[in-house]
XYZ file of C-alpha atoms in Angstrom:
422
model
C 5.362 33.879 -27.249
C 5.260 30.942 -24.725
C 1.804 29.402 -24.281
C 0.741 28.819 -21.103
C -2.319 26.437 -19.827
C -4.721 27.217 -17.099
C -4.463 25.031 -14.102
C -6.591 22.128 -13.398
C -8.803 24.196 -10.836
C -8.895 27.599 -13.098
C -9.983 24.955 -15.929
C -12.758 23.972 -13.933
C -13.716 26.918 -12.896
C -13.860 28.203 -16.819
C -16.122 25.185 -17.456
C -18.617 26.125 -14.919
C -18.799 29.825 -15.868
C -19.418 28.475 -19.546
C -22.141 26.230 -18.243
C -23.495 28.905 -15.828
C -23.788 31.392 -18.684
C -25.686 28.904 -21.076
C -28.127 28.238 -18.273
C -28.138 31.611 -16.941
C -26.504 31.558 -13.750
C -24.548 34.363 -12.560
C -21.524 34.346 -10.789
C -22.552 33.508 -7.367
C -24.323 30.479 -8.735
C -20.894 29.699 -10.320
C -19.246 29.967 -6.900
C -22.069 27.920 -5.355
C -21.924 24.946 -8.047
C -18.138 24.861 -7.686
C -18.327 24.611 -3.771
C -20.446 21.305 -4.361
C -18.825 20.139 -7.436
C -17.411 16.543 -6.932
C -13.864 16.077 -5.512
C -12.122 13.995 -7.931
C -9.910 11.172 -6.732
C -8.034 9.230 -9.539
C -7.181 5.291 -9.159
C -5.401 4.544 -11.963
C -4.279 0.748 -11.798
C -3.534 -2.466 -13.278
C -6.559 -4.928 -13.595
C -5.540 -6.752 -16.610
C -1.779 -7.888 -16.444
C 0.678 -8.037 -13.415
C -1.468 -6.999 -10.317
C -4.711 -8.994 -11.273
C -4.111 -11.219 -7.843
C -4.631 -7.963 -5.847
C -6.602 -5.031 -7.881
C -10.079 -5.989 -8.051
C -10.326 -6.866 -4.560
C -8.486 -3.242 -3.539
C -10.795 -1.201 -5.858
C -13.537 -3.037 -4.634
C -12.779 -1.871 -1.120
C -11.848 1.866 -2.061
C -15.354 1.641 -4.250
C -17.398 0.541 -1.447
C -15.883 2.995 1.367
C -16.589 5.881 -1.219
C -20.203 4.996 -1.709
C -20.518 5.060 2.098
C -18.455 8.414 2.453
C -20.991 10.158 -0.248
C -23.909 8.521 1.722
C -22.957 10.255 4.544
C -22.382 13.623 3.212
C -19.254 13.491 1.356
C -16.594 16.008 2.578
C -18.131 19.222 3.799
C -20.965 18.423 1.374
C -19.070 17.363 -1.633
C -19.283 13.893 -2.873
C -16.210 12.283 -4.008
C -15.909 10.758 -7.377
C -13.391 8.095 -8.346
C -11.790 8.496 -11.687
C -11.050 4.434 -12.790
C -8.928 3.431 -15.500
C -6.610 0.224 -16.196
C -2.883 1.184 -17.151
C -2.106 -2.731 -16.921
C 1.391 -1.722 -15.183
C 2.396 -0.061 -18.276
C 4.132 3.252 -16.841
C 3.660 5.321 -20.356
C 0.047 4.249 -20.271
C 0.061 5.159 -16.525
C 1.389 8.524 -17.429
C -1.134 9.311 -20.096
C -3.935 8.691 -17.754
C -2.356 10.811 -15.240
C -2.591 13.639 -17.743
C -5.990 13.075 -18.502
C -7.157 12.801 -14.997
C -4.999 16.099 -13.902
C -6.715 17.960 -16.522
C -10.321 16.803 -15.540
C -9.375 18.179 -12.032
C -8.261 15.242 -10.098
C -6.462 16.180 -6.656
C -5.196 12.686 -5.645
C -3.805 9.581 -7.197
C -3.337 6.148 -6.579
C -1.414 3.872 -9.207
C -1.068 0.576 -7.391
C 1.933 -0.269 -9.303
C 5.584 -0.080 -8.536
C 6.577 0.618 -12.122
C 4.195 3.192 -12.594
C 4.198 4.939 -9.390
C 8.096 5.436 -9.820
C 7.599 6.718 -12.684
C 4.969 9.248 -11.737
C 6.750 10.441 -8.372
C 8.798 13.168 -9.969
C 5.677 14.622 -11.641
C 3.301 14.334 -8.524
C 6.026 16.681 -6.716
C 6.485 18.770 -9.826
C 2.701 19.541 -10.283
C 1.905 19.125 -6.249
C -0.680 16.484 -6.559
C -0.496 14.232 -3.488
C -0.304 10.276 -4.564
C -0.729 7.337 -2.315
C 1.550 4.236 -2.535
C 0.464 2.139 0.397
C 2.734 -0.441 1.633
C 4.618 -0.717 -1.841
C 7.092 1.361 -4.212
C 10.938 2.480 -3.594
C 11.753 3.080 -0.035
C 12.722 6.575 0.074
C 9.327 7.808 -0.807
C 8.877 7.463 3.063
C 11.204 10.810 2.972
C 8.468 13.544 2.963
C 11.463 16.165 2.426
C 12.555 14.134 -0.868
C 9.226 13.203 -2.118
C 6.610 15.965 -0.236
C 3.583 14.751 -2.353
C 4.445 10.821 -2.516
C 2.712 9.111 0.709
C 3.509 5.241 1.284
C 1.073 5.971 4.493
C 1.910 2.555 5.605
C 5.070 0.215 6.316
C 7.318 0.321 3.291
C 8.764 -3.034 2.579
C 12.181 -2.692 4.800
C 9.831 -1.975 7.688
C 7.904 -5.055 6.761
C 10.758 -7.347 7.223
C 12.306 -5.498 10.188
C 8.744 -6.437 12.097
C 8.921 -9.970 10.738
C 12.805 -10.493 12.407
C 11.311 -8.727 15.185
C 8.713 -11.358 15.726
C 11.075 -14.204 15.602
C 13.330 -12.424 18.048
C 10.931 -11.761 20.589
C 8.329 -14.832 20.004
C 10.304 -17.661 18.566
C 13.336 -18.183 20.416
C 15.270 -15.188 19.404
C 17.506 -14.267 16.374
C 21.337 -15.184 17.515
C 22.570 -18.207 16.167
C 19.627 -18.422 13.812
C 20.081 -19.496 10.068
C 17.429 -17.534 7.727
C 16.758 -18.278 4.747
C 15.203 -15.439 2.348
C 13.526 -16.634 -0.387
C 12.558 -14.051 -2.631
C 11.582 -13.079 -6.181
C 14.591 -11.933 -8.354
C 13.202 -8.181 -9.124
C 13.667 -5.037 -7.362
C 10.624 -5.909 -5.235
C 12.185 -8.969 -3.971
C 15.398 -7.492 -3.580
C 14.421 -4.569 -1.373
C 14.620 -5.799 1.797
C 18.275 -7.261 1.795
C 19.980 -4.326 3.030
C 18.002 -4.401 6.230
C 18.262 -8.127 6.559
C 22.066 -7.805 6.224
C 22.188 -4.733 8.832
C 19.980 -6.591 11.389
C 21.858 -9.987 10.697
C 25.221 -8.154 11.972
C 23.145 -6.352 15.090
C 21.398 -9.781 16.041
C 24.185 -12.303 15.227
C 22.070 -14.432 12.606
C 23.178 -16.176 9.565
C 21.649 -14.872 6.419
C 21.365 -16.789 2.876
C 19.643 -15.340 0.144
C 17.665 -17.673 -2.093
C 16.295 -15.707 -5.375
C 13.955 -17.936 -8.011
C 13.249 -15.967 -11.513
C 10.336 -13.938 -12.751
C 7.537 -14.463 -12.641
C 7.640 -16.780 -9.638
C 5.883 -19.651 -11.172
C 9.067 -22.031 -11.405
C 10.959 -22.389 -7.933
C 11.975 -26.190 -7.636
C 15.653 -25.741 -7.873
C 15.716 -22.669 -5.272
C 13.684 -24.978 -2.753
C 16.081 -27.880 -3.391
C 18.899 -25.517 -2.342
C 16.870 -24.209 0.669
C 16.565 -27.934 1.798
C 20.199 -28.421 2.013
C 20.868 -25.262 3.789
C 18.691 -26.542 6.659
C 17.235 -23.038 7.969
C 15.857 -22.588 11.196
C 13.306 -19.955 10.019
C 12.244 -18.783 6.094
C 11.177 -15.447 4.834
C 9.305 -15.784 1.495
C 9.293 -12.498 -0.446
C 6.949 -12.741 -3.660
C 3.487 -11.599 -4.606
C 0.278 -13.161 -6.497
C 0.587 -16.821 -7.879
C 4.138 -17.170 -6.891
C 3.509 -17.040 -2.992
C 1.572 -20.347 -3.209
C 4.141 -22.009 -5.066
C 6.848 -20.571 -2.450
C 4.720 -22.244 0.366
C 4.200 -25.523 -1.331
C 7.998 -25.636 -1.966
C 9.044 -24.866 1.743
C 6.483 -27.298 3.096
C 7.485 -30.157 0.029
C 11.045 -29.536 1.310
C 10.501 -30.341 5.154
C 10.250 -26.942 6.331
C 7.410 -26.705 9.120
C 4.584 -23.788 8.558
C 5.375 -22.254 11.682
C 8.857 -21.330 10.629
C 7.797 -19.723 7.358
C 7.349 -15.864 7.094
C 5.728 -13.806 4.577
C 5.605 -10.263 3.319
C 2.433 -8.590 3.148
C 1.491 -10.056 -0.050
C -0.358 -13.208 0.917
C -4.263 -13.316 1.119
C -7.296 -15.424 1.782
C -7.114 -16.136 -1.880
C -3.502 -17.571 -1.731
C -4.596 -19.863 0.902
C -7.681 -21.470 -0.379
C -5.840 -24.464 -2.485
C -4.289 -25.712 0.738
C -6.787 -27.780 2.669
C -6.993 -28.654 6.659
C -4.272 -28.075 8.925
C -1.446 -28.320 5.945
C -0.132 -24.946 6.333
C -1.751 -23.747 10.094
C 0.783 -21.712 11.458
C 2.471 -19.777 8.639
C 2.734 -16.111 9.261
C 2.911 -12.875 7.414
C 2.982 -9.047 7.690
C -0.016 -7.172 8.139
C -0.961 -3.550 7.633
C -4.548 -3.748 8.227
C -7.322 -5.990 10.501
C -9.080 -8.343 8.552
C -12.962 -9.438 8.651
C -16.026 -7.246 9.257
C -15.490 -6.797 12.885
C -13.882 -2.780 12.431
C -16.780 -0.203 12.846
C -15.715 1.119 9.297
C -16.645 -2.273 8.115
C -19.801 -2.521 9.802
C -21.176 0.441 8.323
C -20.183 -0.264 4.908
C -22.068 -3.776 5.245
C -24.901 -2.090 6.927
C -25.333 0.676 4.260
C -23.522 -0.274 1.301
C -23.403 -3.996 0.779
C -26.690 -5.277 2.474
C -28.860 -2.918 0.337
C -27.317 -4.232 -2.401
C -24.973 -1.238 -3.541
C -21.939 -3.127 -3.511
C -19.174 -3.103 -6.002
C -18.225 -6.543 -6.330
C -18.601 -10.331 -4.805
C -20.061 -10.023 -1.339
C -17.629 -12.905 -0.566
C -14.704 -10.497 -0.696
C -15.886 -7.976 1.552
C -13.213 -8.003 4.518
C -10.944 -9.805 2.948
C -7.021 -8.645 3.003
C -7.034 -7.025 -0.120
C -10.350 -5.256 0.046
C -9.513 -4.006 3.529
C -6.341 -2.521 2.355
C -8.414 -0.797 -0.343
C -10.512 0.964 2.389
C -7.616 1.769 4.466
C -6.214 3.395 1.787
C -8.948 5.592 0.789
C -9.766 6.340 4.403
C -6.710 7.786 4.714
C -7.338 9.917 1.837
C -10.556 10.898 2.584
C -9.658 12.036 6.225
C -6.513 14.152 4.707
C -8.918 15.645 2.468
C -11.693 16.449 5.729
C -8.778 17.786 7.804
C -7.355 19.983 4.936
C -10.945 21.288 3.930
C -11.429 22.339 7.678
C -8.602 23.839 8.491
C -7.381 25.318 5.024
C -10.906 25.992 3.327
C -12.583 25.096 0.231
C -11.966 24.621 -2.986
C -9.523 21.405 -2.256
C -6.388 21.689 -3.911
C -3.541 19.292 -4.404
C -1.187 21.618 -2.155
C -3.793 21.672 0.650
C -4.545 18.024 0.595
C -0.759 17.344 0.894
C -1.021 19.631 4.563
C -3.908 17.487 5.303
C -2.430 14.127 4.606
C 0.543 15.759 7.416
C -2.100 16.633 9.737
C -3.031 12.790 10.266
C -2.115 11.779 13.752
C -3.143 8.463 15.589
C -5.748 8.080 12.716
C -6.725 4.037 13.034
C -9.734 4.520 10.129
C -12.117 3.478 13.296
C -9.782 0.212 14.398
C -9.055 -0.841 10.728
C -5.514 -0.019 11.210
C -2.529 0.856 13.296
C -2.230 4.516 14.582
C -1.121 6.317 11.519
C 0.686 9.716 12.214
C 2.403 11.619 9.117
C 4.476 14.387 9.373
C 6.382 16.452 6.775
C 9.636 14.355 7.138
C 7.866 10.733 7.831
C 5.068 9.717 4.960
C 5.541 6.160 5.971
C 3.746 6.904 9.262
C 6.433 5.000 11.344
C 6.465 1.968 9.819
C 3.755 0.330 12.110
C 2.027 -3.129 11.334
C 1.595 -6.863 12.944
C 1.979 -10.345 12.584
C -0.498 -12.795 11.839
C -1.023 -16.081 11.685
C -3.133 -18.689 9.665
C -5.261 -20.847 11.553
C -6.646 -22.837 8.641
C -9.788 -20.433 8.013
C -8.427 -16.932 8.307
C -5.726 -14.735 9.484
C -5.345 -14.421 13.200
C -3.286 -11.500 14.926
C -0.284 -13.122 16.679
C 0.876 -9.421 17.986
C -0.111 -6.282 19.064
C 0.573 -3.339 16.454
C 4.194 -2.097 16.646
C 7.402 -1.226 14.570
C 10.844 -2.279 14.656
C 14.373 -1.440 13.685
C 13.243 1.702 12.424
C 16.721 3.638 13.230
C 18.211 0.907 10.551
C 15.422 1.751 8.100
C 15.938 5.311 7.996
C 19.666 4.892 7.989
C 19.068 2.821 4.687
C 16.996 5.714 3.120
C 19.781 8.236 4.031
C 22.389 6.148 2.437
C 20.174 5.497 -0.908
C 19.912 9.125 -1.055
C 23.372 9.911 -0.665
C 23.844 7.198 -3.442
C 21.663 8.629 -5.649
C 23.464 12.378 -5.413
C 26.917 10.619 -6.326
């Protein structure tokens, strides 16, 4: 006979029933206890190996926001419990942690690692458990029909590159006739925007040349020598972590003005600390959330969590790029949980939470991010963002929230899916 295992929800009920029996609580008491049991979100991330430049600040933002949510009554009276573990970006470790968290009743997952997220996307679909891949991961995760339980919930990499091109076209003298150098780490992440860049190049009439550099990105000297010989009008850098500062030094050291350098989302205040004075003032990047503590949601975190001494990390990181991205990622999930519980009732399941994500409409997390609308077809939410500029002290917005070339982005997603079928 085939052995069957109880679902996470049923397993939790059985545990509650056993506990209630031991305490002499009746069936009604079990139901009441279950109604107020914590909602479990699993944040299984890389704190120690590849994504160390990002994860601590990101997780700090998530933890502080959840503390705020719980202080303010949780979701329908139920607190949220974060399961936090380190998978070090090893897919096999991430899978084991996913299985454990799933068995413990987690209904939502964040892996913050492209290799681990890609490995678990099929499982999330199979198990009907939503996962977020905020602004990273494979492009076709934006297709809610193909991956109904995966939510990028922000601009995928192709959409980020598209917005940078649109900014150059509209604010920096146009694209037509320009020479653009794409300087990128030689990895799947680094190559992700290339097809988008090629297609927009044909549409807008600019010349594109690719300049890859080897992983992990700490050695780029030869690459930037080649870029200097090319004499580009504009440069787009596509890396993450320490390699980004290396790219900036390589560009400036080879005569490229900071105002002509444009970056993917992964460029933070920490990356800029090694540049003094006005050395790199004018450098631009794609931005998915507002920085600083001006957004209302950040003010409440400061007032209720940070000032009373309940913060999860270094106070100096509150309001930084990666901290605020962490807040945004969790605010999206919490709002989805609220919508699902309000409209579909408790208990919150993976199936209900998925529908909650797809109920999000013009959600800004109190001004922290661009209006996010997720449908059952578009799990990217439109690919919105803005361009910001380093002013020597902080990232200053240089454009309104917008999106660009989404017809091209979705054409490429469809092409990818057709190739996968073959």
